[in-house]
DNA sequence: AAGTGGTCTAGACCACTCT
DNA sequence: GAGTGGTCTAGACCACTTG
C-alpha cells in the first residue's frame, strides 16, 4: 500500500487495531501532520478521504453498536479514548462533538460523556412532535393489541425484510385528559424483538423506545416521517372518538438504528383539534 | 470591574471595540489562558458566563444584521476576522462552525465563508418540506393577490406588531404538473416591505425569500411550523380543486430574522394526495 | 483534590480553488 | 503559488462535579 506506516487507512477505518496501548511513546516526531494525513493518498479508487476524527467516530459507533457501552451509561473519558486510539484529545473531541450533535452521545460537564437514551429523560418522548394548544404535555398510554404475524410485502420492504418474515404488530392509543389523541400502529422485525408481549409492554413505565433499549438492545437513533392529511375511516373514527371522515394527521415514521438500519415502522393518526405537530426549520 | 484588562466582557459582548488592529503584538505572555477567561468572573449578577467564541459569534451576527455583508457574499477569511477581533483563528473557527451549523453561514473549502441565502441555491425552497410521492420537485407559482391592510389582532400579535399596523397580505398557489398543491396566505409587516407590489413579486424568479433578501434586506434564518389536519372550506376547495370537506394539511409558519425577530406569518394548505410533508427526527 | 468536559492559543501541514 | 478552509497536535487554564 504505502511506504509510510499508518494507523488508520485513508479510506475506511481500521476496525480492530487500537494501536499503541499504554506505555508507548506519544508518537514523537510526527505531530502536526497526523499519521492519517501523512499517507497522503486520496487519489482514485475509493471514497477519496476520511479524516482521522471520522474514523474515530466510526470506531466509537461500532462500540456502541456492539453494546460495549449501554444506553445511559458513561463512555470512557476523552483522554482515555485518545490513549486507546492513539490520537490527541482534540481529535477525539471533534469526533465526540459530532456524535453529540447527532444525539448519539450526551456530554455533561464535569461528569463525562454518556450514551444517549430514550428512557429517563426530561423529555419523555424524544421523537413525538405533538404539542397541546394549551397547557403542558401529559399523555396516558393504552395498549390495544400486540400480536405476531407474517410481514405484508409493503411493510417488509420498508424494514428491509422478506415478505412473510416474522413480525410484531402493536396497536395503542395515547390519551390527553382522558381523550384519545393518537392512534399508533407499530411494526417491528420479529427476529429483533423475540419475547415482546402485551405484558412486557404494559409493565414498562416510560416510552417504548426505552423498553426497546433496555430489553432488546435496539437503539432508535433517527427517524424519517411522512405526513399527510386524511379522512378518518370507521375504525379510526371509533377509536379516536371523532366523526367518520373527520380530518386526521397521518404520520408515517420509519426509525433507524446504528448503521442506518430500519428497525421500526409506525403509522400514527393524530387528532389535531387541540393539539398540533410542531416543527422547527433551519 | 476587574484588575485584569479584558477585551470582552464576561457577560455580554463588547459591541464596538475591535481591539488591537493591525501592527499590535500578538498578545504575548497571555496565550493558553485567554483574556476572556482570565477575568475569572461568572459569579452572581448576569447570564453568568459567555465564552469568547460566543461573543465573536454575536459580533459576526451583528455585522450580518447590519448589512456589512449581504446574502451570498463572502465574509472575511478566518485569519482576517481573527486579526480584527484580536483572537486566535481557532476561536473564530469555533464561532463560524456554530453559525454554519445554524445555516447562517456556508463554508466552501478553498473559496471562503459565505452568507447563507435562499436565492441561487441548489435547493430552491429551503423551508418547504413538501415532497412528491414520485418524481422530483418542480413547482410553478401563481400569484393570486397582494394587498395592504391593517393588521388583525391575531396576526399582529404573532408578528409583535400592534393591531391596526400596516401590513402586506399575499395569496398564491404552488402547482405541480399544472395541478394546485399548495395555497399560501402570507402576512408581512408593512414597514419592512415598503414598495412590495404584485409586479415585483411576479417579476422575481425564484423563491420569495430570495426577493426579500435582495430587495428588502430581510433574511429568514429559521422558522417554526404548527401542522394540523383540517377540512377544506369552499374557498380552499375551489382553489385547490378538491371536494368540499376534503382533508388538507394546514401548515402555519412563523419565520424569524436575526435576533429572533418574527417577520413573516404564513398559512399554507397542502393537498397531500400525491405529495407529503417530509420531516427528519434526530 | 482529582477528574471531567469546555475554552483558548499556537503552529504545522493537508485539501481545495483560483490565478 | 497564494489564499482559503480542514485536520491534527500539544499545552494551558477554566468551569463543573464528585469525593
Coordinates of C-alpha atoms (C1' of nucleotides) in Angstrom, one line a residue:
Chain A
X1 CA 0.0 0.0 0.0
X2 CA 2.1 2.8 1.3
X3 CA 5.7 3.2 2.4
X4 CA 4.6 5.3 5.3
X5 CA 3.3 3.3 8.3
X6 CA -0.3 4.4 9.1
X7 CA -2.6 3.6 12.0
X8 CA -5.7 4.2 10.1
X9 CA -6.5 3.7 6.4
X10 CA -7.2 6.7 4.3
X11 CA -10.4 5.2 3.0
X12 CA -12.2 3.2 5.6
X13 CA -11.4 2.8 9.3
X14 CA -9.2 0.0 10.6
X15 CA -11.6 -1.9 12.7
X16 CA -9.5 -3.8 15.1
X17 CA -6.2 -2.2 15.8
X18 CA -6.4 0.0 18.7
X19 CA -2.8 0.9 18.2
X20 CA -0.2 1.6 20.7
X21 CA -1.7 0.8 24.1
X22 CA -0.4 2.3 27.3
X23 CA 3.3 2.7 27.8
X24 CA 4.2 3.6 24.2
X25 CA 5.7 6.9 23.4
X26 CA 3.4 9.5 22.2
X27 CA 4.0 9.5 18.5
X28 CA 7.2 11.6 18.6
X29 CA 8.4 13.4 15.5
X30 CA 5.0 13.1 13.9
X31 CA 2.9 15.7 15.5
X32 CA 1.5 18.5 13.4
X33 CA 0.9 16.3 10.4
X34 CA -1.2 13.4 11.5
X35 CA -0.3 9.9 10.6
X36 CA -3.5 9.5 8.7
X37 CA -2.8 12.6 6.7
X38 CA 0.9 11.7 6.2
X39 CA -0.2 8.8 4.0
X40 CA -1.1 11.4 1.5
X41 CA -3.3 9.4 -0.8
X42 CA -6.9 10.4 -1.5
X43 CA -6.5 9.9 -5.2
X44 CA -8.5 7.5 -7.4
X45 CA -10.1 4.3 -6.1
X46 CA -12.1 5.0 -3.0
X47 CA -14.3 7.3 -1.1
X48 CA -11.3 9.5 -1.5
X49 CA -10.5 10.7 2.0
X50 CA -11.6 10.1 5.6
X51 CA -10.2 12.3 8.3
X52 CA -8.9 10.8 11.5
X53 CA -11.7 12.1 13.6
X54 CA -14.3 10.5 11.3
X55 CA -12.5 7.1 11.6
X56 CA -12.6 7.6 15.4
X57 CA -16.2 8.4 15.2
X58 CA -16.8 5.1 13.3
X59 CA -14.9 3.2 16.0
X60 CA -16.9 4.7 18.8
X61 CA -20.1 4.0 16.8
X62 CA -19.0 0.4 16.4
X63 CA -18.5 0.1 20.1
X64 CA -22.0 1.5 20.7
X65 CA -23.5 -0.9 18.2
X66 CA -21.6 -3.8 19.7
X67 CA -23.0 -3.0 23.1
X68 CA -19.7 -2.1 24.8
X69 CA -21.5 0.8 26.5
X70 CA -25.2 0.6 27.1
X71 CA -27.9 3.3 26.8
X72 CA -27.5 5.9 29.6
X73 CA -24.0 4.7 30.6
X74 CA -20.8 6.8 30.6
X75 CA -18.3 6.1 27.9
X76 CA -14.5 6.5 28.7
X77 CA -13.1 10.0 29.2
X78 CA -11.7 11.9 26.2
X79 CA -8.2 11.3 27.5
X80 CA -8.8 7.5 27.8
X81 CA -10.2 7.3 24.3
X82 CA -7.3 9.4 23.0
X83 CA -4.9 6.9 24.6
X84 CA -6.9 3.9 23.4
X85 CA -7.0 5.1 19.8
X86 CA -3.5 6.7 19.7
X87 CA -4.7 10.1 18.8
X88 CA -4.8 13.5 20.5
X89 CA -7.6 14.6 22.8
X90 CA -8.6 17.2 20.3
X91 CA -9.3 14.6 17.6
X92 CA -11.4 12.6 20.0
X93 CA -13.2 15.8 21.0
X94 CA -14.1 16.5 17.4
X95 CA -15.5 13.0 16.9
X96 CA -17.5 13.2 20.1
X97 CA -18.7 16.7 19.2
X98 CA -20.2 15.4 16.0
X99 CA -21.8 12.5 17.8
X100 CA -23.3 14.7 20.4
X101 CA -24.7 17.0 17.7
X102 CA -26.4 13.9 16.2
X103 CA -27.8 13.0 19.6
X104 CA -25.9 9.7 19.8
X105 CA -24.0 10.9 22.9
X106 CA -24.7 13.4 25.6
X107 CA -21.9 15.5 27.2
X108 CA -22.2 16.6 30.8
X109 CA -19.5 18.9 32.0
X110 CA -17.6 17.6 35.0
X111 CA -19.3 14.2 34.8
X112 CA -18.5 12.6 31.5
X113 CA -20.0 11.6 28.2
X114 CA -23.0 9.4 28.1
X115 CA -24.8 7.2 25.6
X116 CA -28.0 8.9 24.7
X117 CA -31.2 7.2 25.8
X118 CA -34.9 7.5 25.2
X119 CA -35.6 6.5 28.8
X120 CA -35.1 8.5 31.9
X121 CA -35.0 11.8 30.1
X122 CA -36.6 15.1 30.8
X123 CA -38.4 15.0 27.6
X124 CA -40.3 11.7 27.7
X125 CA -41.0 11.2 24.0
X126 CA -38.0 12.4 22.1
X127 CA -39.5 11.7 18.7
X128 CA -43.0 12.8 19.4
X129 CA -43.7 16.3 18.0
X130 CA -47.3 16.6 19.2
X131 CA -47.9 19.6 21.3
X132 CA -51.1 20.7 23.1
X133 CA -52.6 24.1 22.2
X134 CA -52.7 24.9 25.9
X135 CA -51.1 23.5 28.9
X136 CA -48.2 21.1 29.0
X137 CA -47.9 17.6 27.7
X138 CA -49.2 14.7 29.8
X139 CA -50.1 11.5 28.0
X140 CA -51.5 8.2 29.1
X141 CA -50.9 5.1 27.1
X142 CA -53.5 2.4 26.4
X143 CA -52.3 -0.8 24.7
X144 CA -54.9 -2.2 22.4
X145 CA -53.2 -5.1 20.8
X146 CA -49.9 -6.9 20.3
X147 CA -49.5 -9.9 18.0
X148 CA -47.2 -11.7 15.7
X149 CA -47.8 -12.0 12.0
X150 CA -46.1 -12.6 8.7
X151 CA -44.9 -9.4 7.1
X152 CA -47.1 -8.0 4.3
X153 CA -44.9 -7.0 1.3
X154 CA -45.4 -3.3 1.7
X155 CA -44.2 -3.2 5.3
X156 CA -41.5 -5.8 4.8
X157 CA -40.0 -3.7 2.1
X158 CA -39.6 -0.6 4.2
X159 CA -38.0 -2.7 7.0
X160 CA -35.7 -4.4 4.5
X161 CA -37.3 -7.8 5.3
X162 CA -38.7 -10.5 3.0
X163 CA -42.4 -10.7 2.7
X164 CA -43.7 -13.4 5.1
X165 CA -40.9 -12.9 7.6
X166 CA -42.0 -13.0 11.3
X167 CA -43.0 -9.6 12.6
X168 CA -44.7 -8.0 15.6
X169 CA -47.6 -5.6 15.3
X170 CA -48.6 -3.3 18.2
X171 CA -51.6 -1.0 18.3
X172 CA -52.0 1.6 21.0
X173 CA -53.7 4.8 21.9
X174 CA -52.3 8.0 23.5
X175 CA -54.7 10.0 25.5
X176 CA -54.6 13.5 27.0
X177 CA -57.0 14.3 29.8
X178 CA -58.8 11.0 29.1
X179 CA -59.4 11.9 25.4
X180 CA -57.8 9.8 22.7
X181 CA -55.4 11.9 20.6
X182 CA -53.1 9.4 18.8
X183 CA -53.7 6.0 17.4
X184 CA -50.5 4.2 16.6
X185 CA -49.8 1.1 14.6
X186 CA -46.3 -0.2 15.1
X187 CA -44.5 -2.9 13.2
X188 CA -41.2 -4.5 14.4
X189 CA -39.0 -7.2 12.9
X190 CA -39.8 -10.4 14.8
X191 CA -36.2 -11.6 15.0
X192 CA -35.0 -8.5 16.9
X193 CA -37.9 -8.5 19.3
X194 CA -38.3 -12.1 20.4
X195 CA -40.3 -12.3 23.6
X196 CA -42.1 -9.0 23.2
X197 CA -45.5 -9.5 24.7
X198 CA -48.5 -7.5 25.8
X199 CA -47.5 -7.9 29.4
X200 CA -43.9 -6.6 28.8
X201 CA -45.3 -3.6 27.1
X202 CA -47.9 -2.9 29.8
X203 CA -45.4 -3.4 32.6
X204 CA -42.9 -1.0 31.3
X205 CA -43.1 2.6 32.5
X206 CA -41.9 5.2 30.0
X207 CA -41.7 5.2 26.2
X208 CA -41.5 2.1 24.1
X209 CA -38.1 3.2 22.8
X210 CA -36.8 3.0 26.4
X211 CA -38.1 -0.6 26.6
X212 CA -36.5 -1.5 23.3
X213 CA -33.1 -0.2 24.5
X214 CA -33.2 -1.9 27.9
X215 CA -34.8 -5.3 26.9
X216 CA -33.8 -5.8 23.3
X217 CA -30.7 -3.6 22.9
X218 CA -32.2 -1.8 20.0
X219 CA -31.4 2.0 19.9
X220 CA -33.5 4.2 17.7
X221 CA -31.1 7.0 16.7
X222 CA -33.0 8.8 14.0
X223 CA -36.3 8.6 12.0
X224 CA -38.0 9.9 8.9
X225 CA -41.6 11.0 8.9
X226 CA -44.1 11.4 6.0
X227 CA -47.0 13.5 7.0
X228 CA -50.4 13.7 5.3
X229 CA -54.0 14.7 6.0
X230 CA -56.6 12.1 5.5
X231 CA -60.2 11.4 6.5
X232 CA -61.0 9.1 9.4
X233 CA -62.3 5.6 8.4
X234 CA -64.8 3.8 10.6
X235 CA -62.2 2.1 12.8
X236 CA -60.1 5.2 13.4
X237 CA -63.2 7.3 14.0
X238 CA -64.4 4.9 16.6
X239 CA -61.1 4.6 18.5
X240 CA -60.3 8.3 18.3
X241 CA -63.9 9.3 19.0
X242 CA -64.2 11.6 16.0
X243 CA -66.9 11.6 13.3
X244 CA -66.5 9.4 10.3
X245 CA -64.5 11.4 7.7
X246 CA -63.0 13.8 10.2
X247 CA -59.6 15.1 9.0
X248 CA -56.7 13.4 10.8
X249 CA -52.9 13.8 10.6
X250 CA -51.3 10.7 9.3
X251 CA -47.7 10.4 10.5
X252 CA -45.7 7.5 9.0
X253 CA -42.4 7.0 10.7
X254 CA -39.5 4.8 9.8
X255 CA -37.0 4.6 12.6
X256 CA -33.3 3.6 12.2
X257 CA -30.7 2.2 14.5
X258 CA -26.9 2.3 14.0
X259 CA -25.7 1.8 10.5
X260 CA -28.9 3.3 9.0
X261 CA -30.7 0.0 9.5
X262 CA -34.5 0.5 9.6
X263 CA -36.0 -1.3 12.7
X264 CA -39.4 0.1 13.2
X265 CA -42.3 1.3 11.0
X266 CA -45.1 3.2 12.7
X267 CA -48.2 4.8 11.4
X268 CA -49.8 7.3 13.7
X269 CA -53.2 9.0 13.3
X270 CA -53.3 12.3 15.2
X271 CA -56.4 14.2 16.2
X272 CA -55.3 17.8 15.8
X273 CA -58.2 19.7 17.2
X274 CA -56.5 20.8 20.4
X275 CA -53.0 19.5 19.5
X276 CA -50.6 20.2 16.7
X277 CA -47.5 18.8 15.2
X278 CA -44.5 21.1 15.9
X279 CA -41.6 21.5 13.6
X280 CA -38.5 23.7 13.6
X281 CA -36.9 24.8 10.3
X282 CA -33.4 26.0 9.9
Chain B
X1 CA -14.7 45.9 37.4
X2 CA -11.6 43.8 37.3
X3 CA -7.9 44.5 37.8
X4 CA -7.1 42.4 34.7
X5 CA -7.7 44.2 31.4
X6 CA -10.1 42.4 29.2
X7 CA -11.1 42.8 25.6
X8 CA -14.5 41.3 26.0
X9 CA -16.9 41.4 28.9
X10 CA -17.7 38.2 30.7
X11 CA -21.4 38.7 30.4
X12 CA -22.4 40.4 27.2
X13 CA -20.2 41.2 24.2
X14 CA -18.4 44.5 23.8
X15 CA -20.1 45.8 20.8
X16 CA -17.7 48.3 19.4
X17 CA -14.1 47.7 20.3
X18 CA -12.5 45.7 17.6
X19 CA -9.4 45.7 19.7
X20 CA -5.8 45.7 18.6
X21 CA -5.9 46.4 14.9
X22 CA -3.0 45.6 12.7
X23 CA 0.5 46.2 13.9
X24 CA 0.0 45.2 17.5
X25 CA 1.9 42.4 19.0
X26 CA 0.0 39.1 19.2
X27 CA -1.0 39.1 22.8
X28 CA 2.4 37.8 24.2
X29 CA 2.5 36.2 27.5
X30 CA -1.1 35.6 27.6
X31 CA -1.6 32.5 25.5
X32 CA -3.1 29.4 26.9
X33 CA -5.3 31.2 29.3
X34 CA -7.5 33.5 27.2
X35 CA -8.0 37.1 28.2
X36 CA -11.7 36.5 28.4
X37 CA -11.2 33.7 30.8
X38 CA -8.5 35.5 32.8
X39 CA -11.2 37.8 34.1
X40 CA -12.4 34.9 36.0
X41 CA -15.8 36.3 37.0
X42 CA -19.0 34.4 36.2
X43 CA -20.4 34.8 39.7
X44 CA -23.7 36.5 40.6
X45 CA -25.4 39.2 38.6
X46 CA -25.7 38.2 35.0
X47 CA -26.2 35.5 32.5
X48 CA -23.2 34.1 34.3
X49 CA -20.6 33.4 31.5
X50 CA -20.2 33.8 27.8
X51 CA -17.1 32.3 26.2
X52 CA -15.1 34.3 23.8
X53 CA -16.2 32.4 20.7
X54 CA -19.8 33.1 21.5
X55 CA -19.1 36.8 21.8
X56 CA -17.3 36.6 18.4
X57 CA -20.4 34.9 17.1
X58 CA -22.6 37.8 18.4
X59 CA -20.3 40.3 16.7
X60 CA -20.4 38.5 13.4
X61 CA -24.2 38.2 13.7
X62 CA -24.4 41.9 14.4
X63 CA -22.4 42.6 11.2
X64 CA -24.8 40.3 9.2
X65 CA -27.8 42.1 10.7
X66 CA -26.2 45.5 9.9
X67 CA -25.8 44.5 6.3
X68 CA -22.0 44.7 6.3
X69 CA -22.0 41.5 4.2
X70 CA -25.0 40.7 2.0
X71 CA -26.7 37.4 1.3
X72 CA -24.5 35.2 -0.9
X73 CA -21.4 37.4 -0.4
X74 CA -18.2 36.2 1.2
X75 CA -17.3 37.3 4.7
X76 CA -13.6 38.0 5.6
X77 CA -11.3 35.0 6.0
X78 CA -10.8 33.4 9.3
X79 CA -7.4 35.0 9.7
X80 CA -8.8 38.4 8.9
X81 CA -11.6 38.0 11.4
X82 CA -9.1 36.8 14.0
X83 CA -6.9 39.8 13.5
X84 CA -10.0 42.1 13.5
X85 CA -11.3 40.8 16.8
X86 CA -7.9 40.1 18.4
X87 CA -8.4 36.4 19.0
X88 CA -6.9 33.3 17.6
X89 CA -8.0 31.7 14.3
X90 CA -9.3 28.7 16.4
X91 CA -11.7 30.8 18.3
X92 CA -13.1 32.4 15.1
X93 CA -13.3 28.9 13.7
X94 CA -15.5 27.7 16.5
X95 CA -17.8 30.7 16.2
X96 CA -18.1 30.2 12.4
X97 CA -18.6 26.5 12.9
X98 CA -21.6 27.1 15.0
X99 CA -23.0 29.7 12.6
X100 CA -22.6 27.2 9.7
X101 CA -24.4 24.6 11.7
X102 CA -27.3 27.0 12.1
X103 CA -27.3 27.7 8.4
X104 CA -26.4 31.3 8.9
X105 CA -23.1 30.9 7.0
X106 CA -21.9 28.4 4.4
X107 CA -18.3 27.3 4.3
X108 CA -16.6 26.4 1.0
X109 CA -13.2 24.9 1.2
X110 CA -10.6 26.8 -0.8
X111 CA -13.1 29.6 -1.5
X112 CA -14.2 31.2 1.7
X113 CA -17.1 31.5 4.0
X114 CA -20.4 33.0 2.6
X115 CA -23.6 34.5 3.9
X116 CA -26.3 31.9 3.5
X117 CA -29.0 32.8 1.0
X118 CA -32.4 31.5 0.0
X119 CA -31.7 32.5 -3.6
X120 CA -29.4 30.8 -6.1
X121 CA -29.3 27.6 -4.2
X122 CA -29.4 24.0 -5.4
X123 CA -32.4 23.5 -3.2
X124 CA -34.9 26.2 -4.4
X125 CA -37.2 26.2 -1.4
X126 CA -35.2 25.8 1.8
X127 CA -38.1 25.9 4.1
X128 CA -40.6 23.9 2.0
X129 CA -40.9 20.3 3.2
X130 CA -43.3 19.1 0.6
X131 CA -42.2 16.2 -1.4
X132 CA -43.8 14.4 -4.4
X133 CA -44.6 10.7 -3.9
X134 CA -42.9 10.1 -7.2
X135 CA -40.6 12.0 -9.4
X136 CA -38.7 15.1 -8.4
X137 CA -39.9 18.5 -7.3
X138 CA -40.9 21.0 -9.9
X139 CA -43.3 23.8 -8.8
X140 CA -44.9 26.7 -10.7
X141 CA -46.0 29.7 -8.8
X142 CA -49.3 31.6 -9.4
X143 CA -49.8 34.8 -7.6
X144 CA -53.4 35.4 -6.7
X145 CA -53.4 38.6 -4.7
X146 CA -51.2 41.1 -3.0
X147 CA -52.6 43.9 -0.9
X148 CA -52.1 46.2 2.0
X149 CA -54.3 46.2 5.1
X150 CA -54.4 46.9 8.8
X151 CA -53.3 44.1 10.9
X152 CA -55.9 42.0 12.6
X153 CA -55.1 41.4 16.3
X154 CA -54.4 37.7 16.0
X155 CA -51.8 38.2 13.2
X156 CA -50.3 41.3 14.7
X157 CA -49.7 39.6 17.9
X158 CA -47.6 36.8 16.4
X159 CA -45.6 39.4 14.4
X160 CA -45.1 41.5 17.5
X161 CA -47.0 44.4 15.9
X162 CA -49.9 46.5 17.2
X163 CA -53.3 45.7 15.9
X164 CA -54.1 48.1 13.1
X165 CA -50.5 48.5 12.0
X166 CA -49.8 48.5 8.2
X167 CA -49.2 45.0 6.8
X168 CA -49.0 43.2 3.4
X169 CA -51.0 40.2 2.6
X170 CA -50.1 37.9 -0.3
X171 CA -52.0 34.9 -1.5
X172 CA -50.5 32.4 -4.0
X173 CA -50.7 28.9 -5.4
X174 CA -48.0 26.4 -6.0
X175 CA -48.7 23.9 -8.7
X176 CA -47.1 20.7 -9.7
X177 CA -47.8 19.4 -13.3
X178 CA -50.4 22.1 -13.6
X179 CA -52.3 20.9 -10.5
X180 CA -52.6 23.1 -7.5
X181 CA -50.9 21.6 -4.4
X182 CA -50.3 24.5 -2.0
X183 CA -52.4 27.5 -1.2
X184 CA -50.4 30.1 0.8
X185 CA -51.5 33.1 2.7
X186 CA -48.6 35.3 3.7
X187 CA -48.5 38.3 6.1
X188 CA -45.6 40.7 6.3
X189 CA -45.0 43.8 8.4
X190 CA -45.7 46.8 6.2
X191 CA -42.8 48.9 7.5
X192 CA -40.2 46.3 6.4
X193 CA -41.7 45.7 3.0
X194 CA -42.5 49.2 1.6
X195 CA -42.9 49.0 -2.1
X196 CA -43.7 45.3 -2.3
X197 CA -46.2 45.0 -5.2
X198 CA -47.8 42.4 -7.4
X199 CA -45.4 43.3 -10.2
X200 CA -42.3 42.9 -8.1
X201 CA -43.5 39.5 -6.9
X202 CA -44.3 38.4 -10.4
X203 CA -41.1 39.7 -11.9
X204 CA -38.8 37.9 -9.5
X205 CA -37.6 34.4 -10.4
X206 CA -37.0 32.1 -7.5
X207 CA -38.4 31.9 -4.0
X208 CA -40.0 34.9 -2.2
X209 CA -37.3 34.6 0.4
X210 CA -34.7 35.4 -2.2
X211 CA -36.6 38.5 -3.2
X212 CA -37.0 39.6 0.4
X213 CA -33.2 39.3 0.9
X214 CA -32.3 41.1 -2.3
X215 CA -34.9 43.9 -2.3
X216 CA -35.7 44.4 1.4
X217 CA -32.6 43.1 3.2
X218 CA -34.8 40.8 5.3
X219 CA -33.1 37.4 5.9
X220 CA -35.3 34.5 7.1
X221 CA -33.0 32.4 9.2
X222 CA -35.3 30.0 10.9
X223 CA -39.0 29.2 11.3
X224 CA -41.5 27.3 13.5
X225 CA -44.3 25.4 12.0
X226 CA -47.6 24.2 13.5
X227 CA -49.2 21.4 11.5
X228 CA -52.8 20.2 11.6
X229 CA -55.3 18.4 9.5
X230 CA -58.5 20.2 8.6
X231 CA -61.3 20.0 6.1
X232 CA -61.3 22.2 3.0
X233 CA -63.8 25.1 3.1
X234 CA -65.5 26.3 0.0
X235 CA -62.8 28.8 -1.0
X236 CA -59.9 26.4 -0.4
X237 CA -61.7 23.6 -2.1
X238 CA -62.3 25.7 -5.2
X239 CA -58.7 27.0 -5.4
X240 CA -57.1 23.6 -4.7
X241 CA -59.6 21.8 -6.9
X242 CA -60.6 19.3 -4.2
X243 CA -64.1 18.4 -2.9
X244 CA -65.6 20.5 -0.1
X245 CA -64.5 19.0 3.2
X246 CA -61.5 17.1 1.8
X247 CA -58.7 16.7 4.3
X248 CA -55.9 19.2 3.9
X249 CA -52.7 19.8 5.8
X250 CA -52.6 23.2 7.5
X251 CA -49.1 24.5 7.9
X252 CA -48.8 27.6 9.9
X253 CA -45.3 29.1 9.7
X254 CA -43.7 31.9 11.7
X255 CA -40.4 33.0 10.3
X256 CA -37.6 34.8 12.1
X257 CA -34.8 37.0 11.1
X258 CA -31.7 37.9 13.2
X259 CA -32.3 38.4 16.8
X260 CA -35.3 36.1 16.9
X261 CA -37.5 38.8 15.4
X262 CA -40.6 37.4 13.7
X263 CA -41.0 38.9 10.3
X264 CA -43.4 36.6 8.4
X265 CA -46.5 34.7 9.2
X266 CA -47.7 32.1 6.6
X267 CA -50.6 29.8 6.5
X268 CA -50.3 27.0 3.9
X269 CA -52.9 24.5 2.9
X270 CA -51.3 21.4 1.3
X271 CA -53.1 18.9 -0.8
X272 CA -51.4 15.7 0.3
X273 CA -52.8 13.2 -2.2
X274 CA -49.7 12.8 -4.2
X275 CA -47.4 14.8 -2.0
X276 CA -46.3 14.6 1.6
X277 CA -44.6 16.7 4.3
X278 CA -41.2 15.3 5.0
X279 CA -39.5 15.5 8.3
X280 CA -36.3 14.2 9.9
X281 CA -36.1 13.4 13.5
X282 CA -32.9 13.1 15.5
Chain C
dA1 C1' -8.0 17.5 45.4
dA2 C1' -8.9 14.9 41.4
dG3 C1' -11.3 14.1 37.3
dT4 C1' -14.3 15.5 33.7
dG5 C1' -15.6 18.3 29.8
dG6 C1' -15.0 23.4 28.0
dT7 C1' -12.3 27.2 26.1
dC8 C1' -8.3 29.3 24.0
dT9 C1' -4.0 29.5 21.9
dA10 C1' -0.1 28.5 18.6
dG11 C1' 1.8 26.1 15.0
dA12 C1' 2.1 22.7 11.4
dC13 C1' 0.5 20.5 7.4
dC14 C1' -3.3 18.9 4.1
dA15 C1' -7.1 19.6 0.6
dC16 C1' -9.1 22.6 -2.5
dT17 C1' -9.8 26.8 -5.6
dC18 C1' -8.3 30.3 -8.4
dT19 C1' -4.9 32.9 -10.9
Chain D
dG1 C1' 2.0 29.9 -5.9
dA2 C1' -1.0 32.2 -2.9
dG3 C1' -5.1 32.1 -0.3
dT4 C1' -8.9 29.7 1.8
dG5 C1' -10.9 26.4 4.8
dG6 C1' -9.9 21.5 7.1
dT7 C1' -7.3 18.5 10.2
dC8 C1' -4.3 17.4 13.9
dT9 C1' -1.4 18.2 17.7
dA10 C1' 0.2 20.0 22.3
dG11 C1' -0.3 22.6 26.2
dA12 C1' -2.5 25.7 29.4
dC13 C1' -6.2 27.1 32.1
dC14 C1' -11.4 27.5 33.4
dA15 C1' -15.9 25.5 34.9
dC16 C1' -18.2 21.9 36.9
dT17 C1' -18.9 17.6 39.6
dT18 C1' -17.7 14.3 43.0
dG19 C1' -15.3 12.5 46.8

